[in-house]
Amino acid sequence: MNTLDGKVALVTGGSRGIGATIAVVLAEHGADVAVTYRQDASAVVEAVKGTGRRVLALRADAADADAMVQAVDDVVDHFGRIDILVNNAGVVGDLDDMWAVNVKGAWVAAEAAVRHLPRGGRIVNIGSNLAERVPMAGITAYAMTKSALNSMTHGLARDLAQRGINVTQVNPGSTDTDMNPADGPNAPGQLGLIPLGRFGAPREIALTVAHLAGPGGDYITGTSVLVDGGVNA
């Protein structure tokens, strides 16, 4: 499992849900991990410590560009390097908030990280299967922000290829988290769209991220990986 030994990863929005699981799985694979959070990161900090890896929690709102730049700099100051950026922070709300976090926040974090990422570095953006297909009404603005993130992934992959930095995107479908529980009121409508007949687990998303961040992702860049149970098939 120690495919990320000696690496340092920053996971934005890493205090809960998919982000917290990504942080723990990257640590299980050998990485030291930093997370940004807005409220409380104590649970993920303890979970990462339980893997034996070092952890750093940074209070930073992804909508605050200065805070995101500072967070990246703090990771480098604390660990001496950064090898992996996972742009996980995301919100559902009004368009301004979603654009500030889902798109601009990811761009600012990537721009800051690129100043430090070495050859072999990784940027993994967490999008949504809605970036590619919108199977229901009422989610246009959110889907639009994730589609913009998808375009950013493609462009950055070309921009950074000569530096040996790979940029990819993981597009989850319905995933069982506090924000979208598999037994919640909106679950039946979503389940009807999923050929595999169940919600995804956060760990299934995180393992995909770990693959892309490690040696398995050496020849993967400029693409999105669907982890959605077949919804977009």
PDB file of C-alpha atoms in Angstrom:
ATOM      1  CA  MET A   1       0.000   0.000   0.000  1.00  0.00           C
ATOM      2  CA  ASN A   2       2.965   2.359   0.494  1.00  0.00           C
ATOM      3  CA  THR A   3       2.894   3.710  -3.046  1.00  0.00           C
ATOM      4  CA  LEU A   4       3.008   7.313  -1.800  1.00  0.00           C
ATOM      5  CA  ASP A   5       5.898   7.078   0.654  1.00  0.00           C
ATOM      6  CA  GLY A   6       7.718  10.388   0.935  1.00  0.00           C
ATOM      7  CA  LYS A   7       4.885  12.334  -0.693  1.00  0.00           C
ATOM      8  CA  VAL A   8       2.910  15.220   0.781  1.00  0.00           C
ATOM      9  CA  ALA A   9      -0.724  15.758  -0.195  1.00  0.00           C
ATOM     10  CA  LEU A  10      -3.102  18.655   0.367  1.00  0.00           C
ATOM     11  CA  VAL A  11      -6.824  17.872   0.279  1.00  0.00           C
ATOM     12  CA  THR A  12      -9.060  20.936   0.207  1.00  0.00           C
ATOM     13  CA  GLY A  13     -12.342  20.596   2.045  1.00  0.00           C
ATOM     14  CA  GLY A  14     -10.877  17.521   3.708  1.00  0.00           C
ATOM     15  CA  SER A  15     -12.658  17.548   7.063  1.00  0.00           C
ATOM     16  CA  ARG A  16     -15.650  15.356   6.191  1.00  0.00           C
ATOM     17  CA  GLY A  17     -17.327  13.221   3.572  1.00  0.00           C
ATOM     18  CA  ILE A  18     -15.391  12.301   0.455  1.00  0.00           C
ATOM     19  CA  GLY A  19     -12.573  14.709   1.278  1.00  0.00           C
ATOM     20  CA  ALA A  20     -11.895  13.204   4.693  1.00  0.00           C
ATOM     21  CA  THR A  21     -11.874   9.712   3.241  1.00  0.00           C
ATOM     22  CA  ILE A  22      -9.454  10.796   0.514  1.00  0.00           C
ATOM     23  CA  ALA A  23      -7.132  12.207   3.176  1.00  0.00           C
ATOM     24  CA  VAL A  24      -7.159   8.949   5.151  1.00  0.00           C
ATOM     25  CA  VAL A  25      -6.681   6.722   2.103  1.00  0.00           C
ATOM     26  CA  LEU A  26      -3.752   8.807   0.859  1.00  0.00           C
ATOM     27  CA  ALA A  27      -2.219   8.442   4.321  1.00  0.00           C
ATOM     28  CA  GLU A  28      -2.820   4.683   4.222  1.00  0.00           C
ATOM     29  CA  HIS A  29      -0.827   4.669   0.986  1.00  0.00           C
ATOM     30  CA  GLY A  30       2.083   6.403   2.703  1.00  0.00           C
ATOM     31  CA  ALA A  31       1.545  10.147   2.171  1.00  0.00           C
ATOM     32  CA  ASP A  32       1.733  12.851   4.806  1.00  0.00           C
ATOM     33  CA  VAL A  33      -1.492  14.811   4.506  1.00  0.00           C
ATOM     34  CA  ALA A  34      -2.761  18.346   5.015  1.00  0.00           C
ATOM     35  CA  VAL A  35      -6.436  19.255   4.885  1.00  0.00           C
ATOM     36  CA  THR A  36      -8.246  22.552   4.719  1.00  0.00           C
ATOM     37  CA  TYR A  37     -11.469  22.976   6.650  1.00  0.00           C
ATOM     38  CA  ARG A  38     -14.041  25.577   7.662  1.00  0.00           C
ATOM     39  CA  GLN A  39     -15.476  24.193  10.912  1.00  0.00           C
ATOM     40  CA  ASP A  40     -13.862  21.161  12.562  1.00  0.00           C
ATOM     41  CA  ALA A  41     -11.197  18.750  11.357  1.00  0.00           C
ATOM     42  CA  SER A  42     -10.530  16.837  14.578  1.00  0.00           C
ATOM     43  CA  ALA A  43     -11.985  13.542  13.341  1.00  0.00           C
ATOM     44  CA  VAL A  44      -9.920  13.369  10.165  1.00  0.00           C
ATOM     45  CA  VAL A  45      -6.796  14.502  12.022  1.00  0.00           C
ATOM     46  CA  GLU A  46      -7.144  11.580  14.438  1.00  0.00           C
ATOM     47  CA  ALA A  47      -7.880   9.170  11.587  1.00  0.00           C
ATOM     48  CA  VAL A  48      -4.752  10.201   9.675  1.00  0.00           C
ATOM     49  CA  LYS A  49      -2.668   9.992  12.852  1.00  0.00           C
ATOM     50  CA  GLY A  50      -3.967   6.439  13.230  1.00  0.00           C
ATOM     51  CA  THR A  51      -2.234   5.494   9.980  1.00  0.00           C
ATOM     52  CA  GLY A  52       1.101   6.628  11.384  1.00  0.00           C
ATOM     53  CA  ARG A  53       1.459   9.522   8.954  1.00  0.00           C
ATOM     54  CA  ARG A  54       1.897  13.195   9.725  1.00  0.00           C
ATOM     55  CA  VAL A  55      -1.114  15.495   9.382  1.00  0.00           C
ATOM     56  CA  LEU A  56      -1.751  19.239   9.255  1.00  0.00           C
ATOM     57  CA  ALA A  57      -5.187  20.880   9.476  1.00  0.00           C
ATOM     58  CA  LEU A  58      -5.561  24.399   8.116  1.00  0.00           C
ATOM     59  CA  ARG A  59      -8.649  26.543   8.584  1.00  0.00           C
ATOM     60  CA  ALA A  60      -9.268  28.048   5.142  1.00  0.00           C
ATOM     61  CA  ASP A  61     -12.387  28.842   3.142  1.00  0.00           C
ATOM     62  CA  ALA A  62     -12.018  27.735  -0.473  1.00  0.00           C
ATOM     63  CA  ALA A  63     -13.938  30.842  -1.525  1.00  0.00           C
ATOM     64  CA  ASP A  64     -11.176  33.030  -0.054  1.00  0.00           C
ATOM     65  CA  ALA A  65      -8.374  33.210  -2.622  1.00  0.00           C
ATOM     66  CA  ASP A  66      -5.827  34.628  -0.190  1.00  0.00           C
ATOM     67  CA  ALA A  67      -6.597  31.880   2.323  1.00  0.00           C
ATOM     68  CA  MET A  68      -6.078  29.157  -0.273  1.00  0.00           C
ATOM     69  CA  VAL A  69      -2.723  30.557  -1.363  1.00  0.00           C
ATOM     70  CA  GLN A  70      -1.684  30.797   2.267  1.00  0.00           C
ATOM     71  CA  ALA A  71      -2.781  27.213   2.893  1.00  0.00           C
ATOM     72  CA  VAL A  72      -0.542  25.921   0.106  1.00  0.00           C
ATOM     73  CA  ASP A  73       2.369  27.969   1.416  1.00  0.00           C
ATOM     74  CA  ASP A  74       1.727  26.684   4.940  1.00  0.00           C
ATOM     75  CA  VAL A  75       1.885  23.080   3.714  1.00  0.00           C
ATOM     76  CA  VAL A  76       5.252  23.716   2.099  1.00  0.00           C
ATOM     77  CA  ASP A  77       6.542  25.527   5.184  1.00  0.00           C
ATOM     78  CA  HIS A  78       5.405  22.696   7.475  1.00  0.00           C
ATOM     79  CA  PHE A  79       6.371  19.627   5.427  1.00  0.00           C
ATOM     80  CA  GLY A  80       9.048  21.106   3.187  1.00  0.00           C
ATOM     81  CA  ARG A  81       7.224  20.153  -0.013  1.00  0.00           C
ATOM     82  CA  ILE A  82       3.912  19.405  -1.718  1.00  0.00           C
ATOM     83  CA  ASP A  83       3.518  16.629  -4.281  1.00  0.00           C
ATOM     84  CA  ILE A  84      -0.231  16.138  -4.595  1.00  0.00           C
ATOM     85  CA  LEU A  85      -3.097  18.631  -4.631  1.00  0.00           C
ATOM     86  CA  VAL A  86      -6.619  17.250  -4.398  1.00  0.00           C
ATOM     87  CA  ASN A  87      -9.150  19.978  -5.161  1.00  0.00           C
ATOM     88  CA  ASN A  88     -12.060  18.472  -3.280  1.00  0.00           C
ATOM     89  CA  ALA A  89     -13.800  21.496  -1.722  1.00  0.00           C
ATOM     90  CA  GLY A  90     -17.233  22.023  -3.226  1.00  0.00           C
ATOM     91  CA  VAL A  91     -20.600  23.493  -2.344  1.00  0.00           C
ATOM     92  CA  VAL A  92     -24.197  23.472  -3.545  1.00  0.00           C
ATOM     93  CA  GLY A  93     -25.983  26.807  -3.312  1.00  0.00           C
ATOM     94  CA  ASP A  94     -26.347  30.001  -5.263  1.00  0.00           C
ATOM     95  CA  LEU A  95     -24.268  30.485  -8.378  1.00  0.00           C
ATOM     96  CA  ASP A  96     -21.854  33.008  -6.884  1.00  0.00           C
ATOM     97  CA  ASP A  97     -20.963  30.699  -3.985  1.00  0.00           C
ATOM     98  CA  MET A  98     -20.603  27.669  -6.233  1.00  0.00           C
ATOM     99  CA  TRP A  99     -18.423  29.534  -8.698  1.00  0.00           C
ATOM    100  CA  ALA A 100     -16.222  30.916  -5.935  1.00  0.00           C
ATOM    101  CA  VAL A 101     -15.587  27.489  -4.389  1.00  0.00           C
ATOM    102  CA  ASN A 102     -16.090  24.892  -7.115  1.00  0.00           C
ATOM    103  CA  VAL A 103     -14.205  26.737  -9.849  1.00  0.00           C
ATOM    104  CA  LYS A 104     -12.232  29.756  -8.669  1.00  0.00           C
ATOM    105  CA  GLY A 105     -11.139  28.100  -5.428  1.00  0.00           C
ATOM    106  CA  ALA A 106      -9.788  25.118  -7.340  1.00  0.00           C
ATOM    107  CA  TRP A 107      -8.022  27.367  -9.833  1.00  0.00           C
ATOM    108  CA  VAL A 108      -6.372  29.459  -7.118  1.00  0.00           C
ATOM    109  CA  ALA A 109      -5.208  26.366  -5.216  1.00  0.00           C
ATOM    110  CA  ALA A 110      -3.788  24.828  -8.386  1.00  0.00           C
ATOM    111  CA  GLU A 111      -2.051  28.052  -9.368  1.00  0.00           C
ATOM    112  CA  ALA A 112      -0.473  28.285  -5.903  1.00  0.00           C
ATOM    113  CA  ALA A 113       0.532  24.607  -5.821  1.00  0.00           C
ATOM    114  CA  VAL A 114       2.151  24.713  -9.265  1.00  0.00           C
ATOM    115  CA  ARG A 115       4.823  27.006  -7.865  1.00  0.00           C
ATOM    116  CA  HIS A 116       5.980  24.124  -5.654  1.00  0.00           C
ATOM    117  CA  LEU A 117       4.984  20.860  -7.331  1.00  0.00           C
ATOM    118  CA  PRO A 118       7.970  18.807  -8.511  1.00  0.00           C
ATOM    119  CA  ARG A 119       8.245  16.717 -11.637  1.00  0.00           C
ATOM    120  CA  GLY A 120       5.903  13.783 -11.035  1.00  0.00           C
ATOM    121  CA  GLY A 121       3.488  15.992  -9.105  1.00  0.00           C
ATOM    122  CA  ARG A 122      -0.247  15.514  -9.316  1.00  0.00           C
ATOM    123  CA  ILE A 123      -3.357  17.671  -9.324  1.00  0.00           C
ATOM    124  CA  VAL A 124      -6.565  15.676  -8.920  1.00  0.00           C
ATOM    125  CA  ASN A 125      -9.816  17.612  -9.140  1.00  0.00           C
ATOM    126  CA  ILE A 126     -13.004  16.195  -7.662  1.00  0.00           C
ATOM    127  CA  GLY A 127     -15.869  16.982  -9.984  1.00  0.00           C
ATOM    128  CA  SER A 128     -19.168  15.227 -10.605  1.00  0.00           C
ATOM    129  CA  ASN A 129     -20.674  12.966 -13.223  1.00  0.00           C
ATOM    130  CA  LEU A 130     -22.988  15.940 -13.810  1.00  0.00           C
ATOM    131  CA  ALA A 131     -20.034  17.634 -15.499  1.00  0.00           C
ATOM    132  CA  GLU A 132     -20.696  15.380 -18.480  1.00  0.00           C
ATOM    133  CA  ARG A 133     -24.401  14.661 -18.374  1.00  0.00           C
ATOM    134  CA  VAL A 134     -27.388  16.278 -16.641  1.00  0.00           C
ATOM    135  CA  PRO A 135     -30.060  13.592 -16.214  1.00  0.00           C
ATOM    136  CA  MET A 136     -32.576  15.629 -14.213  1.00  0.00           C
ATOM    137  CA  ALA A 137     -33.941  19.155 -13.888  1.00  0.00           C
ATOM    138  CA  GLY A 138     -32.975  21.705 -11.271  1.00  0.00           C
ATOM    139  CA  ILE A 139     -29.197  21.197 -11.129  1.00  0.00           C
ATOM    140  CA  THR A 140     -28.030  23.263 -14.091  1.00  0.00           C
ATOM    141  CA  ALA A 141     -25.894  25.804 -12.207  1.00  0.00           C
ATOM    142  CA  TYR A 142     -24.094  23.142 -10.150  1.00  0.00           C
ATOM    143  CA  ALA A 143     -23.466  21.020 -13.241  1.00  0.00           C
ATOM    144  CA  MET A 144     -22.131  24.070 -15.037  1.00  0.00           C
ATOM    145  CA  THR A 145     -19.504  24.689 -12.342  1.00  0.00           C
ATOM    146  CA  LYS A 146     -18.350  21.077 -12.486  1.00  0.00           C
ATOM    147  CA  SER A 147     -18.174  21.247 -16.268  1.00  0.00           C
ATOM    148  CA  ALA A 148     -15.964  24.326 -15.941  1.00  0.00           C
ATOM    149  CA  LEU A 149     -13.721  22.365 -13.583  1.00  0.00           C
ATOM    150  CA  ASN A 150     -13.535  19.626 -16.202  1.00  0.00           C
ATOM    151  CA  SER A 151     -12.326  22.143 -18.793  1.00  0.00           C
ATOM    152  CA  MET A 152      -9.764  23.461 -16.318  1.00  0.00           C
ATOM    153  CA  THR A 153      -8.473  19.914 -15.864  1.00  0.00           C
ATOM    154  CA  HIS A 154      -7.988  19.429 -19.597  1.00  0.00           C
ATOM    155  CA  GLY A 155      -6.268  22.783 -20.042  1.00  0.00           C
ATOM    156  CA  LEU A 156      -3.934  22.469 -17.058  1.00  0.00           C
ATOM    157  CA  ALA A 157      -2.902  18.995 -18.185  1.00  0.00           C
ATOM    158  CA  ARG A 158      -1.591  20.487 -21.416  1.00  0.00           C
ATOM    159  CA  ASP A 159      -0.089  23.529 -19.692  1.00  0.00           C
ATOM    160  CA  LEU A 160       1.838  21.419 -17.175  1.00  0.00           C
ATOM    161  CA  ALA A 161       2.759  18.359 -19.226  1.00  0.00           C
ATOM    162  CA  GLN A 162       6.261  19.582 -20.045  1.00  0.00           C
ATOM    163  CA  ARG A 163       6.898  20.001 -16.324  1.00  0.00           C
ATOM    164  CA  GLY A 164       5.906  16.399 -15.698  1.00  0.00           C
ATOM    165  CA  ILE A 165       2.834  17.328 -13.631  1.00  0.00           C
ATOM    166  CA  ASN A 166      -0.260  15.238 -14.314  1.00  0.00           C
ATOM    167  CA  VAL A 167      -3.740  16.730 -13.946  1.00  0.00           C
ATOM    168  CA  THR A 168      -6.842  14.558 -13.771  1.00  0.00           C
ATOM    169  CA  GLN A 169     -10.413  14.707 -12.529  1.00  0.00           C
ATOM    170  CA  VAL A 170     -12.508  12.167 -10.658  1.00  0.00           C
ATOM    171  CA  ASN A 171     -16.232  12.534 -11.355  1.00  0.00           C
ATOM    172  CA  PRO A 172     -18.285  10.753  -8.689  1.00  0.00           C
ATOM    173  CA  GLY A 173     -21.927   9.962  -9.011  1.00  0.00           C
ATOM    174  CA  SER A 174     -24.278   9.622  -6.042  1.00  0.00           C
ATOM    175  CA  THR A 175     -22.077   8.906  -3.030  1.00  0.00           C
ATOM    176  CA  ASP A 176     -23.232   8.018   0.468  1.00  0.00           C
ATOM    177  CA  THR A 177     -22.236  11.003   2.620  1.00  0.00           C
ATOM    178  CA  ASP A 178     -23.907  13.229   5.202  1.00  0.00           C
ATOM    179  CA  MET A 179     -24.744  15.675   2.416  1.00  0.00           C
ATOM    180  CA  ASN A 180     -26.384  13.021   0.229  1.00  0.00           C
ATOM    181  CA  PRO A 181     -27.162   9.911   2.305  1.00  0.00           C
ATOM    182  CA  ALA A 182     -28.094   6.685   0.584  1.00  0.00           C
ATOM    183  CA  ASP A 183     -31.215   6.509   2.770  1.00  0.00           C
ATOM    184  CA  GLY A 184     -32.131  10.178   2.373  1.00  0.00           C
ATOM    185  CA  PRO A 185     -35.298  11.643   0.824  1.00  0.00           C
ATOM    186  CA  ASN A 186     -33.617  12.217  -2.545  1.00  0.00           C
ATOM    187  CA  ALA A 187     -32.104   8.759  -2.775  1.00  0.00           C
ATOM    188  CA  PRO A 188     -34.925   6.885  -4.575  1.00  0.00           C
ATOM    189  CA  GLY A 189     -34.818   9.190  -7.600  1.00  0.00           C
ATOM    190  CA  GLN A 190     -31.056   8.853  -7.827  1.00  0.00           C
ATOM    191  CA  LEU A 191     -31.066   5.085  -7.398  1.00  0.00           C
ATOM    192  CA  GLY A 192     -33.357   4.763 -10.384  1.00  0.00           C
ATOM    193  CA  LEU A 193     -30.565   6.170 -12.569  1.00  0.00           C
ATOM    194  CA  ILE A 194     -27.764   3.907 -11.309  1.00  0.00           C
ATOM    195  CA  PRO A 195     -27.284   0.636 -13.219  1.00  0.00           C
ATOM    196  CA  LEU A 196     -25.349  -0.913 -10.307  1.00  0.00           C
ATOM    197  CA  GLY A 197     -28.329  -0.187  -8.084  1.00  0.00           C
ATOM    198  CA  ARG A 198     -26.558   1.483  -5.136  1.00  0.00           C
ATOM    199  CA  PHE A 199     -24.803   4.640  -4.038  1.00  0.00           C
ATOM    200  CA  GLY A 200     -21.035   4.732  -4.141  1.00  0.00           C
ATOM    201  CA  ALA A 201     -18.966   4.676  -0.969  1.00  0.00           C
ATOM    202  CA  PRO A 202     -16.524   7.529  -0.234  1.00  0.00           C
ATOM    203  CA  ARG A 203     -13.710   4.990  -0.071  1.00  0.00           C
ATOM    204  CA  GLU A 204     -14.391   3.945  -3.669  1.00  0.00           C
ATOM    205  CA  ILE A 205     -13.839   7.538  -4.738  1.00  0.00           C
ATOM    206  CA  ALA A 206     -10.748   7.848  -2.548  1.00  0.00           C
ATOM    207  CA  LEU A 207      -9.130   4.697  -3.922  1.00  0.00           C
ATOM    208  CA  THR A 208      -9.488   6.097  -7.432  1.00  0.00           C
ATOM    209  CA  VAL A 209      -7.767   9.292  -6.302  1.00  0.00           C
ATOM    210  CA  ALA A 210      -4.958   7.269  -4.698  1.00  0.00           C
ATOM    211  CA  HIS A 211      -4.441   5.363  -7.950  1.00  0.00           C
ATOM    212  CA  LEU A 212      -4.182   8.571  -9.971  1.00  0.00           C
ATOM    213  CA  ALA A 213      -1.866  10.136  -7.379  1.00  0.00           C
ATOM    214  CA  GLY A 214       0.472   7.148  -7.332  1.00  0.00           C
ATOM    215  CA  PRO A 215       2.534   5.170  -9.848  1.00  0.00           C
ATOM    216  CA  GLY A 216      -0.639   3.868 -11.494  1.00  0.00           C
ATOM    217  CA  GLY A 217      -1.315   7.395 -12.693  1.00  0.00           C
ATOM    218  CA  ASP A 218       2.062   8.010 -14.290  1.00  0.00           C
ATOM    219  CA  TYR A 219       0.644   7.932 -17.827  1.00  0.00           C
ATOM    220  CA  ILE A 220      -2.777   9.365 -17.068  1.00  0.00           C
ATOM    221  CA  THR A 221      -3.351  13.079 -17.563  1.00  0.00           C
ATOM    222  CA  GLY A 222      -5.920  15.398 -19.088  1.00  0.00           C
ATOM    223  CA  THR A 223      -8.819  13.051 -18.518  1.00  0.00           C
ATOM    224  CA  SER A 224     -11.770  12.476 -16.204  1.00  0.00           C
ATOM    225  CA  VAL A 225     -12.561   9.190 -14.481  1.00  0.00           C
ATOM    226  CA  LEU A 226     -16.217   8.427 -13.845  1.00  0.00           C
ATOM    227  CA  VAL A 227     -16.990   6.668 -10.573  1.00  0.00           C
ATOM    228  CA  ASP A 228     -20.765   6.702 -10.820  1.00  0.00           C
ATOM    229  CA  GLY A 229     -22.062   3.142 -10.940  1.00  0.00           C
ATOM    230  CA  GLY A 230     -22.776   3.432 -14.654  1.00  0.00           C
ATOM    231  CA  VAL A 231     -25.093   6.450 -14.645  1.00  0.00           C
ATOM    232  CA  ASN A 232     -23.292   8.088 -17.547  1.00  0.00           C
ATOM    233  CA  ALA A 233     -22.843   4.874 -19.527  1.00  0.00           C
TER     234      ALA A 233
END
